[in-house]
Tab-separated table of C-alpha atoms in Angstrom:
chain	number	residue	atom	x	y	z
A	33	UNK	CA	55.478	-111.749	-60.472
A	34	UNK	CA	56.602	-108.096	-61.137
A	35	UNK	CA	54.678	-106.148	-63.568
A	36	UNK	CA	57.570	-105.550	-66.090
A	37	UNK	CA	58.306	-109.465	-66.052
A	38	UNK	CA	54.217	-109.850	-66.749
A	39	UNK	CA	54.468	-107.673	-69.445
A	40	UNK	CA	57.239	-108.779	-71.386
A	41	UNK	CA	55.464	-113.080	-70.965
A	42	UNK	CA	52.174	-111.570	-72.351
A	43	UNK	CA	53.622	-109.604	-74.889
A	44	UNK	CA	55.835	-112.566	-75.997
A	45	UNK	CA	52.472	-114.770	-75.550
A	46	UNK	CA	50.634	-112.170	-77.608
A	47	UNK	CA	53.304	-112.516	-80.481
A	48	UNK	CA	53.254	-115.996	-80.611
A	49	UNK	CA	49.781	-116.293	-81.290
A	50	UNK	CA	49.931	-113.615	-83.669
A	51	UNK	CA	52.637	-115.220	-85.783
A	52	UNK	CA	51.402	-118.841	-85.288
A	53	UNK	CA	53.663	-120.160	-83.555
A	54	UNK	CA	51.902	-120.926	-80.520
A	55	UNK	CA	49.095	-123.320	-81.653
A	56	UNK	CA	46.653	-123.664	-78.418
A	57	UNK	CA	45.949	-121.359	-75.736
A	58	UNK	CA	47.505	-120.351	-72.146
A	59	UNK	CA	45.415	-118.666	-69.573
A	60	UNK	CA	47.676	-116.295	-68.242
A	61	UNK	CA	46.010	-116.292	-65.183
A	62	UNK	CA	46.141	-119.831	-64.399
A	63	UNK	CA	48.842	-121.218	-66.728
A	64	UNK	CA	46.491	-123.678	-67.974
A	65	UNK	CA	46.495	-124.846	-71.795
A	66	UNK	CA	44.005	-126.186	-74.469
A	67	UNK	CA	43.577	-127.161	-77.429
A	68	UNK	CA	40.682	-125.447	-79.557
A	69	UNK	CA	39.350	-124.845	-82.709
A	70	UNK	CA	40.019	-121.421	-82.815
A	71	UNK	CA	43.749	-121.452	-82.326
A	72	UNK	CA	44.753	-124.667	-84.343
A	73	UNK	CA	42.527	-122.629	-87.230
A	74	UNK	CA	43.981	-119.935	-86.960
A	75	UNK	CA	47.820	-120.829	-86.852
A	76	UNK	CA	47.409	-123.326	-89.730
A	77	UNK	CA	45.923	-120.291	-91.768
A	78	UNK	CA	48.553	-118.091	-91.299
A	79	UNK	CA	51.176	-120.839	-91.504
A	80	UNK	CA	49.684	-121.455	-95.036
A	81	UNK	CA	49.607	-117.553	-96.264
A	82	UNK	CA	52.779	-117.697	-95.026
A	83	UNK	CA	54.213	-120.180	-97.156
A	84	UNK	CA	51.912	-118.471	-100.077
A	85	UNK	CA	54.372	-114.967	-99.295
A	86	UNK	CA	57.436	-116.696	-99.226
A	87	UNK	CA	57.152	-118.416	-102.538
A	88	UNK	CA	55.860	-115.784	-104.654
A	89	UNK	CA	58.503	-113.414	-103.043
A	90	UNK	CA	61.279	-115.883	-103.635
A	91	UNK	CA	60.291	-117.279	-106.828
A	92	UNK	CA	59.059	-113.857	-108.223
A	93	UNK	CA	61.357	-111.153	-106.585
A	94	UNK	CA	65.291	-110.925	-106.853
A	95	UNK	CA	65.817	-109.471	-103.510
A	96	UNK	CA	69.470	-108.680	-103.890
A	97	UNK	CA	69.050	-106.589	-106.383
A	98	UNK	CA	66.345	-104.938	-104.582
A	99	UNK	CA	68.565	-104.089	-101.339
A	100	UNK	CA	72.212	-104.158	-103.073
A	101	UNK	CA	73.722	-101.864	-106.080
A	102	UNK	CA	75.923	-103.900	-108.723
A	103	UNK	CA	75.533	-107.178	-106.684
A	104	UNK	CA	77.919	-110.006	-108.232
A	105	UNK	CA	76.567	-113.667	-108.847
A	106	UNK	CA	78.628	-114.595	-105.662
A	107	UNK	CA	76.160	-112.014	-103.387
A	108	UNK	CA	73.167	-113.979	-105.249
A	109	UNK	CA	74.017	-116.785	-104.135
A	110	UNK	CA	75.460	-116.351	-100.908
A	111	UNK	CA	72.209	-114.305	-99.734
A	112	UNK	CA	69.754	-116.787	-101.208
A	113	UNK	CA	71.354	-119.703	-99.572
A	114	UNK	CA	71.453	-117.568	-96.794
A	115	UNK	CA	67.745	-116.720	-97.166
A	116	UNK	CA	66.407	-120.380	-98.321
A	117	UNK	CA	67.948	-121.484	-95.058
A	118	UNK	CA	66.207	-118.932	-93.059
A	119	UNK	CA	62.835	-120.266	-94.645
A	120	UNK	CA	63.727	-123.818	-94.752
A	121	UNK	CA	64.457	-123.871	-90.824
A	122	UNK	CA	61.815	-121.750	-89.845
A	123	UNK	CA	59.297	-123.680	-91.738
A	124	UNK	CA	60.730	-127.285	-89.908
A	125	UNK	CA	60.823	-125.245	-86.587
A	126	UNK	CA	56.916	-124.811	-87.550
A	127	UNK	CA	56.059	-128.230	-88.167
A	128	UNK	CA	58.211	-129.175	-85.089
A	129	UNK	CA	55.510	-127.250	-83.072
A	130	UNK	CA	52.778	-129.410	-84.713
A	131	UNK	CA	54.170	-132.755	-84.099
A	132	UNK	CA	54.587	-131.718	-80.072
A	133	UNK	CA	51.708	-129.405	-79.396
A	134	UNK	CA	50.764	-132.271	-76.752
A	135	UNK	CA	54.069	-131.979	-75.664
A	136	UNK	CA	54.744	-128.502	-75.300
A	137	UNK	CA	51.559	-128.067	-73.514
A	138	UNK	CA	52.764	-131.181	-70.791
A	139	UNK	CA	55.828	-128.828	-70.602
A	140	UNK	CA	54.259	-125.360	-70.102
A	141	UNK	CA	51.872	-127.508	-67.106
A	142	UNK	CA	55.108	-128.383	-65.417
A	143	UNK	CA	57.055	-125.440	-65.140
A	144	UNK	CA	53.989	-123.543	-64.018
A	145	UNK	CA	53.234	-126.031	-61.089
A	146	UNK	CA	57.458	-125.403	-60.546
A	147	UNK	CA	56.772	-121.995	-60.425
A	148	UNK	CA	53.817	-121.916	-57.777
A	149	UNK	CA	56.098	-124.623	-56.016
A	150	UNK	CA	58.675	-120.985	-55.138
A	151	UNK	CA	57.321	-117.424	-56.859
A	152	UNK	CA	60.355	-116.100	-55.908
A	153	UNK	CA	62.155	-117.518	-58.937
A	154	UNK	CA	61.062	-114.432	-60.937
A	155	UNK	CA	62.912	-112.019	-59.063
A	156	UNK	CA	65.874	-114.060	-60.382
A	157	UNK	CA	64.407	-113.865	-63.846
A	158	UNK	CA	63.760	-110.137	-64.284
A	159	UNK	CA	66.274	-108.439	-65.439
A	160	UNK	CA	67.447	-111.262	-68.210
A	161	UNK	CA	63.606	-111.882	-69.278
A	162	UNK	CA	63.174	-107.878	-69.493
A	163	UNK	CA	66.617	-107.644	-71.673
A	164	UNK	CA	65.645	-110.514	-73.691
A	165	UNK	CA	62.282	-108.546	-74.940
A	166	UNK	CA	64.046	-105.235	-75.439
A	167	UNK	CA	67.094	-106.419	-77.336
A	168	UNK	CA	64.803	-108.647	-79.120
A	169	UNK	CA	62.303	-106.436	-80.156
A	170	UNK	CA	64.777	-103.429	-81.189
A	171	UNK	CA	67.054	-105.760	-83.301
A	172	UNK	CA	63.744	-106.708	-85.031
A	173	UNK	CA	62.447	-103.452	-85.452
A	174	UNK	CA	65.968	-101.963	-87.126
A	175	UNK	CA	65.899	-105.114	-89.509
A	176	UNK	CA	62.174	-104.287	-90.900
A	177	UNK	CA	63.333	-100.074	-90.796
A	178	UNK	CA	66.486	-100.686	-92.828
A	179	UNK	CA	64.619	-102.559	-95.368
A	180	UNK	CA	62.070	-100.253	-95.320
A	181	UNK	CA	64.195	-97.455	-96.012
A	182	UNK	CA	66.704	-99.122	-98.204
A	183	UNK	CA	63.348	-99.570	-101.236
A	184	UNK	CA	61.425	-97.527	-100.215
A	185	UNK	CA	61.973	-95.208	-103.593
A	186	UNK	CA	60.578	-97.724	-105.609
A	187	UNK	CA	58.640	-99.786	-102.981
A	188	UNK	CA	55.476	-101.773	-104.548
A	189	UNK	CA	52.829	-104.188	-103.275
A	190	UNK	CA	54.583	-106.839	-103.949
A	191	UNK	CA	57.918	-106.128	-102.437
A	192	UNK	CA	56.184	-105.060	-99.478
A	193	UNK	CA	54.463	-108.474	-98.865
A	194	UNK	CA	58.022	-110.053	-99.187
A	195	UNK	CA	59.741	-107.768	-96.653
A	196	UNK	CA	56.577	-109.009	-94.584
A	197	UNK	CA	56.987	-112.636	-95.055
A	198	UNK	CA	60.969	-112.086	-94.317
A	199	UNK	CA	60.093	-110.217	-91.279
A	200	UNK	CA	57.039	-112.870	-90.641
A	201	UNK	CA	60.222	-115.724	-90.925
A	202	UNK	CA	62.205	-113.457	-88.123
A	203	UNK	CA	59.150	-113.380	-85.607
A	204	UNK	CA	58.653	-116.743	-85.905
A	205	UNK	CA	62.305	-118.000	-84.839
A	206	UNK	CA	62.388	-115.124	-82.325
A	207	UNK	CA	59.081	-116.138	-80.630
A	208	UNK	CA	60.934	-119.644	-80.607
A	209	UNK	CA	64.041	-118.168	-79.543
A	210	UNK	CA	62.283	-115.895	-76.672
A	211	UNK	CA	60.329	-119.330	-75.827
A	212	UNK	CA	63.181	-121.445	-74.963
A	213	UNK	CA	65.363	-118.615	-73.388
A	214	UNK	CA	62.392	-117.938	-70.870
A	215	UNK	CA	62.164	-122.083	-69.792
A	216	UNK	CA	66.294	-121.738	-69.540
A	217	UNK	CA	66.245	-118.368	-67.536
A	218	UNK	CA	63.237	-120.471	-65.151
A	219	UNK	CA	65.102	-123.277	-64.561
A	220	UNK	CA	68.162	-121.276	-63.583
A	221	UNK	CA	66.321	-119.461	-61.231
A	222	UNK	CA	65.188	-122.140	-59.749
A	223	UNK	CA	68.690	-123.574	-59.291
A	224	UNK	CA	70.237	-120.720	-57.963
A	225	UNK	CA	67.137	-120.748	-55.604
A	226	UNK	CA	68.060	-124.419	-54.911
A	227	UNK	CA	71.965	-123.260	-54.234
A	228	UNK	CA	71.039	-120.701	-51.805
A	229	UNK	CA	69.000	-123.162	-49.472
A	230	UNK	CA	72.340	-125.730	-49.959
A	231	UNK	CA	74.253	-122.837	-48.488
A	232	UNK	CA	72.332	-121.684	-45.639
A	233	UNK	CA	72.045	-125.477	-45.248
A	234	UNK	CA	76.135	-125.972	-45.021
A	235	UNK	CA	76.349	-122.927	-42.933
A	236	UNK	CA	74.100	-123.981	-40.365
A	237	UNK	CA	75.373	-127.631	-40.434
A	238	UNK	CA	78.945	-125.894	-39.971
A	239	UNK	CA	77.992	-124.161	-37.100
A	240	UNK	CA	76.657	-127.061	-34.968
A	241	UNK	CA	80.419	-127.501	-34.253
A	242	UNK	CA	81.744	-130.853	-33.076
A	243	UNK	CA	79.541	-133.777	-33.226
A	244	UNK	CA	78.158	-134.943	-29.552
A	245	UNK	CA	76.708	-137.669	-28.152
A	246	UNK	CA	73.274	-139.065	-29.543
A	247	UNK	CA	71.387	-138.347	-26.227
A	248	UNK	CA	71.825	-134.626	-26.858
A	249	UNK	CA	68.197	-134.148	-28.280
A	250	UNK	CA	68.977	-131.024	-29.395
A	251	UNK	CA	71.712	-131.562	-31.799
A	252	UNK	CA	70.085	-134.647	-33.010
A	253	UNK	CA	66.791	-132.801	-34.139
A	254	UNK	CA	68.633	-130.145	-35.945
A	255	UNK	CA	70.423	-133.096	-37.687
A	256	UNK	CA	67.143	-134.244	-38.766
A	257	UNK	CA	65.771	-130.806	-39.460
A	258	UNK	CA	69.019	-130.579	-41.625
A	259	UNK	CA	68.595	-133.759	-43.417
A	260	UNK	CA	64.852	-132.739	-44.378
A	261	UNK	CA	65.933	-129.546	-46.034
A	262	UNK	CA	69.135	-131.410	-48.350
A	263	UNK	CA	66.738	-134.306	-49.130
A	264	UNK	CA	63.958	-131.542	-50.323
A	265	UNK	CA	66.725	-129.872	-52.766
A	266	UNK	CA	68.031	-133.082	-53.728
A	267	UNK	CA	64.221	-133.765	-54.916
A	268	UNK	CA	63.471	-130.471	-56.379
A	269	UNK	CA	67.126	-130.657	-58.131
A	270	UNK	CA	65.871	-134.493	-59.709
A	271	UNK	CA	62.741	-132.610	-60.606
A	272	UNK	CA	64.629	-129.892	-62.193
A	273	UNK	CA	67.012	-131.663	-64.266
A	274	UNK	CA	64.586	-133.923	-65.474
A	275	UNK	CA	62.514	-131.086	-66.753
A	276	UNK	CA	65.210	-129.574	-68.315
A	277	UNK	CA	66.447	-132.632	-70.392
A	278	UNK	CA	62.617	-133.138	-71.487
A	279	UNK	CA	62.410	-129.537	-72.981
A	280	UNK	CA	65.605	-130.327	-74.212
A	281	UNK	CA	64.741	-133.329	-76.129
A	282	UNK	CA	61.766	-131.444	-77.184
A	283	UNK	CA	63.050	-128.759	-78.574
A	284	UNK	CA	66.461	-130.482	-80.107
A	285	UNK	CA	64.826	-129.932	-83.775
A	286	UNK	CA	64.703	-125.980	-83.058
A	287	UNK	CA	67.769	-125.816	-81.367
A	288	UNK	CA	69.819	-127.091	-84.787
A	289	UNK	CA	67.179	-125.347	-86.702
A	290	UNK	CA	68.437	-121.740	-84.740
A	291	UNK	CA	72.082	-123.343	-84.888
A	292	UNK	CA	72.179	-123.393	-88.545
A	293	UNK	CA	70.431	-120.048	-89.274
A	294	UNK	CA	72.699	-118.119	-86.910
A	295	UNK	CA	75.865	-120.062	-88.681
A	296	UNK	CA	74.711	-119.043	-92.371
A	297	UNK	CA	73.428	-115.604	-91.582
A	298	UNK	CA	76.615	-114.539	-89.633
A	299	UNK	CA	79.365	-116.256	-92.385
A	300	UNK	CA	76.352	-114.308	-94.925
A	301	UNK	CA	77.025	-111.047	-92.411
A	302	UNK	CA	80.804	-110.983	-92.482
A	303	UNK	CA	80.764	-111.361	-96.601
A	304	UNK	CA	78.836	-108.544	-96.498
A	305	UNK	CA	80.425	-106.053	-94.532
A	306	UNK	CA	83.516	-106.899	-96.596
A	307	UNK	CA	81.674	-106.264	-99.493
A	308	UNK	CA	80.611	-102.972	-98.275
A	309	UNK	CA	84.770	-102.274	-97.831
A	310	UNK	CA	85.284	-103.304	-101.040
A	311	UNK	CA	82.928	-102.091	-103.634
A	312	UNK	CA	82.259	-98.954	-102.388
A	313	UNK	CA	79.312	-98.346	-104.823
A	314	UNK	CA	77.341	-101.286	-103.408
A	315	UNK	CA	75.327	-99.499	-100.916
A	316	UNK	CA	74.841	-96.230	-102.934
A	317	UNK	CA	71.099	-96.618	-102.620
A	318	UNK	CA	71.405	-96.565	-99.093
A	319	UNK	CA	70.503	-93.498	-96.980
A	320	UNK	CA	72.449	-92.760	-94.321
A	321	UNK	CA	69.329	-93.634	-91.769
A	322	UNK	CA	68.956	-96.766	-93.241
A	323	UNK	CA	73.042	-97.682	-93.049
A	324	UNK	CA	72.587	-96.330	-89.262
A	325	UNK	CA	69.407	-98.595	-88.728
A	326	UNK	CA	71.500	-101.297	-90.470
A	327	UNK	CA	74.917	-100.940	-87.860
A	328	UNK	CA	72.632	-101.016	-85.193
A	329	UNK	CA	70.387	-104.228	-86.115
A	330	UNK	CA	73.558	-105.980	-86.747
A	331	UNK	CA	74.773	-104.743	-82.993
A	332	UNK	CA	71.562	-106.021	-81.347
A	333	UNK	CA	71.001	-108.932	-83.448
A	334	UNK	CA	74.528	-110.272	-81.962
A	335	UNK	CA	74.077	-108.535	-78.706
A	336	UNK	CA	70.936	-110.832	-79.324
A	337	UNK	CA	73.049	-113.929	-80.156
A	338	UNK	CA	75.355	-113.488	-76.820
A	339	UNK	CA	72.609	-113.586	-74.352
A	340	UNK	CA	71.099	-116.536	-75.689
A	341	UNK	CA	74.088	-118.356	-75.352
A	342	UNK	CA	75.500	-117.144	-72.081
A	343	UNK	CA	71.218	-117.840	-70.893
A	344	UNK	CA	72.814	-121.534	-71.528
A	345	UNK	CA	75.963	-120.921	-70.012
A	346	UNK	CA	74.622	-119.628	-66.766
A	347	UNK	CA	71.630	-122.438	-66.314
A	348	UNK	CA	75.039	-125.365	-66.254
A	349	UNK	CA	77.104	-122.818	-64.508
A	350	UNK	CA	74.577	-123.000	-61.711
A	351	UNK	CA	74.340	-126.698	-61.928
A	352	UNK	CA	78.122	-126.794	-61.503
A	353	UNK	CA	77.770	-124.447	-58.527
A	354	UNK	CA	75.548	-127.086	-56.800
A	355	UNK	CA	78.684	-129.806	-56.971
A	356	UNK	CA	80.901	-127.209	-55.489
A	357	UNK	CA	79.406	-126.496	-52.510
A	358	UNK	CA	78.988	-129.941	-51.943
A	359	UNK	CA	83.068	-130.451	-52.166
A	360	UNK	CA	82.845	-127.771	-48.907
A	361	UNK	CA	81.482	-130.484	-46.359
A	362	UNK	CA	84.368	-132.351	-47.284
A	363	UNK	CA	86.593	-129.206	-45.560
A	364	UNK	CA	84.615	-129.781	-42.126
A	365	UNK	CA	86.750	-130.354	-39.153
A	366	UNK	CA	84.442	-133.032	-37.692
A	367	UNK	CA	81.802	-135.298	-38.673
A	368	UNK	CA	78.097	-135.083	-38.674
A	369	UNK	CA	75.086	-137.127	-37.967
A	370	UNK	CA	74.681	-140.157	-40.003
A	371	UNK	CA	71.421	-138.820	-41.327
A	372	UNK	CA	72.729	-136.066	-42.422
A	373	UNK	CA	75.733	-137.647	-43.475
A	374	UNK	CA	73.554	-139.560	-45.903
A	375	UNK	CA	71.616	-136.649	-47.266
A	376	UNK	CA	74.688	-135.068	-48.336
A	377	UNK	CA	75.763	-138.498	-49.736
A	378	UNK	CA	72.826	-138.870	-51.374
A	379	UNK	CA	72.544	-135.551	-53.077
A	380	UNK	CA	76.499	-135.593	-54.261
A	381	UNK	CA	75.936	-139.149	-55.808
A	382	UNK	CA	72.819	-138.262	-57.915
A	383	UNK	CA	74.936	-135.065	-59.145
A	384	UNK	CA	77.472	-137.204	-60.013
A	385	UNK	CA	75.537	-139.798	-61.754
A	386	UNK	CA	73.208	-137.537	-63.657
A	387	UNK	CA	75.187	-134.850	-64.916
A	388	UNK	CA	73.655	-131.942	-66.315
A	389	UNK	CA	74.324	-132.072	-70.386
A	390	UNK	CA	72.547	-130.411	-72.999
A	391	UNK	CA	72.617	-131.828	-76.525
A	392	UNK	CA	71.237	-131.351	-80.132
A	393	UNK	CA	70.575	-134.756	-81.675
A	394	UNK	CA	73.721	-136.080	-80.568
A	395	UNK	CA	75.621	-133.827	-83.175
A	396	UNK	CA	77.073	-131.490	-80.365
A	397	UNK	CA	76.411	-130.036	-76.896
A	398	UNK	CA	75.392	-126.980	-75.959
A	399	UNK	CA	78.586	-125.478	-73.630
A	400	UNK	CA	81.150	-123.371	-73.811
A	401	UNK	CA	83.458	-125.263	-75.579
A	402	UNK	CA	81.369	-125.927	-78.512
A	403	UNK	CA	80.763	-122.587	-78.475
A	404	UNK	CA	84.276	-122.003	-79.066
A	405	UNK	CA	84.431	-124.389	-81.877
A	406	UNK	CA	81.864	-122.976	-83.834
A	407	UNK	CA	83.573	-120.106	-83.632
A	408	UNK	CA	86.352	-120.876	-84.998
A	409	UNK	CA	84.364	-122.067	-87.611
A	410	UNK	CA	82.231	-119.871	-88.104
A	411	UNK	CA	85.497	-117.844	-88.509
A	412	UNK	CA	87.167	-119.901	-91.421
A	413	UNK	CA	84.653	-120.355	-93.444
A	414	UNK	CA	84.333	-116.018	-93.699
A	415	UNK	CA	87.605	-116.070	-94.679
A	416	UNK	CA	87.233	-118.704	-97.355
A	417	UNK	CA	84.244	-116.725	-98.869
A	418	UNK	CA	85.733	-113.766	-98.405
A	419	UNK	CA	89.316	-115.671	-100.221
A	420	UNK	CA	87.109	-116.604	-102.937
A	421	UNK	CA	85.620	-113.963	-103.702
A	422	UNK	CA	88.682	-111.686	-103.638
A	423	UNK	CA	90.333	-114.856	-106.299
A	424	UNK	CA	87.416	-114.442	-108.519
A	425	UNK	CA	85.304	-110.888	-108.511
């Protein structure tokens, strides 16, 4: 494994148990888990002073007021929707990771023994793990800066322990976030690991050349040889998939936990940069650092946003990939052995039968398309808030 890629898994370990989020332990050396006392102590502790920041700093503090000038009732409620949603989800995203510990640990097992199966998966991993940590942990770092400078003026104890229970709330979904992207960016390594052998496999297979007689030893052992290697993908591909839709499953709650804090803070985003157009006086508190630390957390938070998706994009992409270089047998000139024949077979029916889908409770998939669609959404509904608040402020 390369250094950097170490580096950015322990540092993303390190975090997690910091925060909480991780409940149990990995041994980074061996990638095996437990369960102790220490850990489950210590993540229900700060899980609890948690919750103790977030009410007092939502019950007690007006926080609009605190980062905006002349905020309107419509910016009150907007940002503490906004910001009861943020807690809300992360706080179900929590208790998620409670109910599966078991399960998460069964997961973590099986993608290491995938690893050691082929190390050469993280050279296919490095550059997206390594931009996933930096864009990550700069976005994060502008967010707790701007609010920083934005109060600091008339900073106290208290407001300081909220902007460290918001920022506490924006670890935790990040260490989730980093979490699931790393299993997605694994398994696509592994596929496009898995489409590279199904190549060299289809080239060699295309240059045997026309098919000769059975008593031609040669050709019939390099049929065989052949067969071995598809019926080995097709297995590690089962494997794969199958590992995939578990992690899936087991992270569905996160997933529309994420889903619905991205919606609400980017329609909450949009309303506020029009706000910023429109009353000019809104952000007279603001420093130009902190504005400048503000344009640029809002550029890597969505910079942030894009990778995650396209992390999805890329795993079925590769999936996809696997079905079209099956379709180039079909343009051989002759035929093959009928072992080999049948290992193609084989593979191109279980493709076909088990196709690679990600969902979130059954309430929509995770592609493209739905990408698209939300937004759109996403898209409207600025404008409506935006409609409104142009109708009635």
């Amino acid at each position: 494994m390369p250094d950097l890629v170490k580096w950015c898994v322990r540092i993303s370990y390190l975090y997690g148990r910091v925060t909480g989020t991780l409940n149990f332990e990995i041994d980074l050396k061996t990638g095996r888990t437990r369960v102790t006392k220490k850990a489950t102590i210590y993540s229900a502790l700060a899980h609890l002073c948690l919750i103790t920041m977030l009410v007092h700093h939502l019950w007690r503090v007006k926080p609009t007021s605190d980062l905006l000038a002349n905020a309107n009732a419509l910016h009150e409620n907007v940002f503490m929707v906004v910001a009861w949603m943020r807690v809300s989800c992360a706080l179900a995203a929590l208790a998620g990771r409670w109910y599966h510990r078991r399960r998460y640990m069964r997961l973590i097992s099986s993608f290491r023994r995938l690893y050691l199966k082929n190390t050469e998966v993280m050279q296919h991993c490095r550059r997206g793990f390594v931009s996933k940590c930096f864009i990550t942990t700069v976005a994060e770092s502008m967010q707790f800066l701007m609010a920083l400078l934005v109060v600091w003026d008339r900073l106290t104890f208290s407001l300081l322990i909220g902007i460290w229970s918001v920022m506490t709330v924006t670890a935790v979904m990040n260490v989730i976030i980093t979490q699931y992207y790393f299993a997605l960016g694994n398994a696509r390594g592994h596929y496009k690991l898995l489409n590279r052998d199904l190549r060299e496999v289809l080239a060699e297979a295309r240059s045997l050349g026309p098919k000769r007689k059975r008593q031609n030893g040669v050709f019939i052992t390099k049929c065989c040889f052949l067969a071995d290697r598809v019926d080995e993908i097709a297995q590690t591909q089962s494997e794969l998939q199958a590992l995939i839709e578990r992690m899936s499953r087991i992270y569905e709650l996160q997933v529309l936990c994420l889903f619905c804090t991205y919606y609400l803070t980017s329609v909450g985003n949009a309303y506020l940069l029009f706000s910023i157009y429109k009353y000019n006086n809104i952000t007279q508190g603001w420093s130009k650092l902190s504005l400048l630390a503000g344009a640029t957390f809002l550029v890597f938070y969505y910079a942030d946003c894009l990778i995650n998706s396209y992390n999805v994009f890329y795993l079925l992409e590769a999936h996809q990939e696997m079905h079209k270089l099956l379709e180039q047998r079909n343009l051989f000139p002759w035929g093959l052995d009928e072992r080999l024949e049948s290992a193609f077979d084989s593979l191109e029916l279980s493709l076909a039968r088990n196709p690679l889908q990600l969902h979130c409770f059954g309430l929509f998939k995770l592609d493209r398309s739905s990408a698209f669609d939300v937004g759109n959404s996403l898209l409207i509904n600025s404008v409506l808030l935006i409609q409104y608040d142009m109708q009635n402020y």
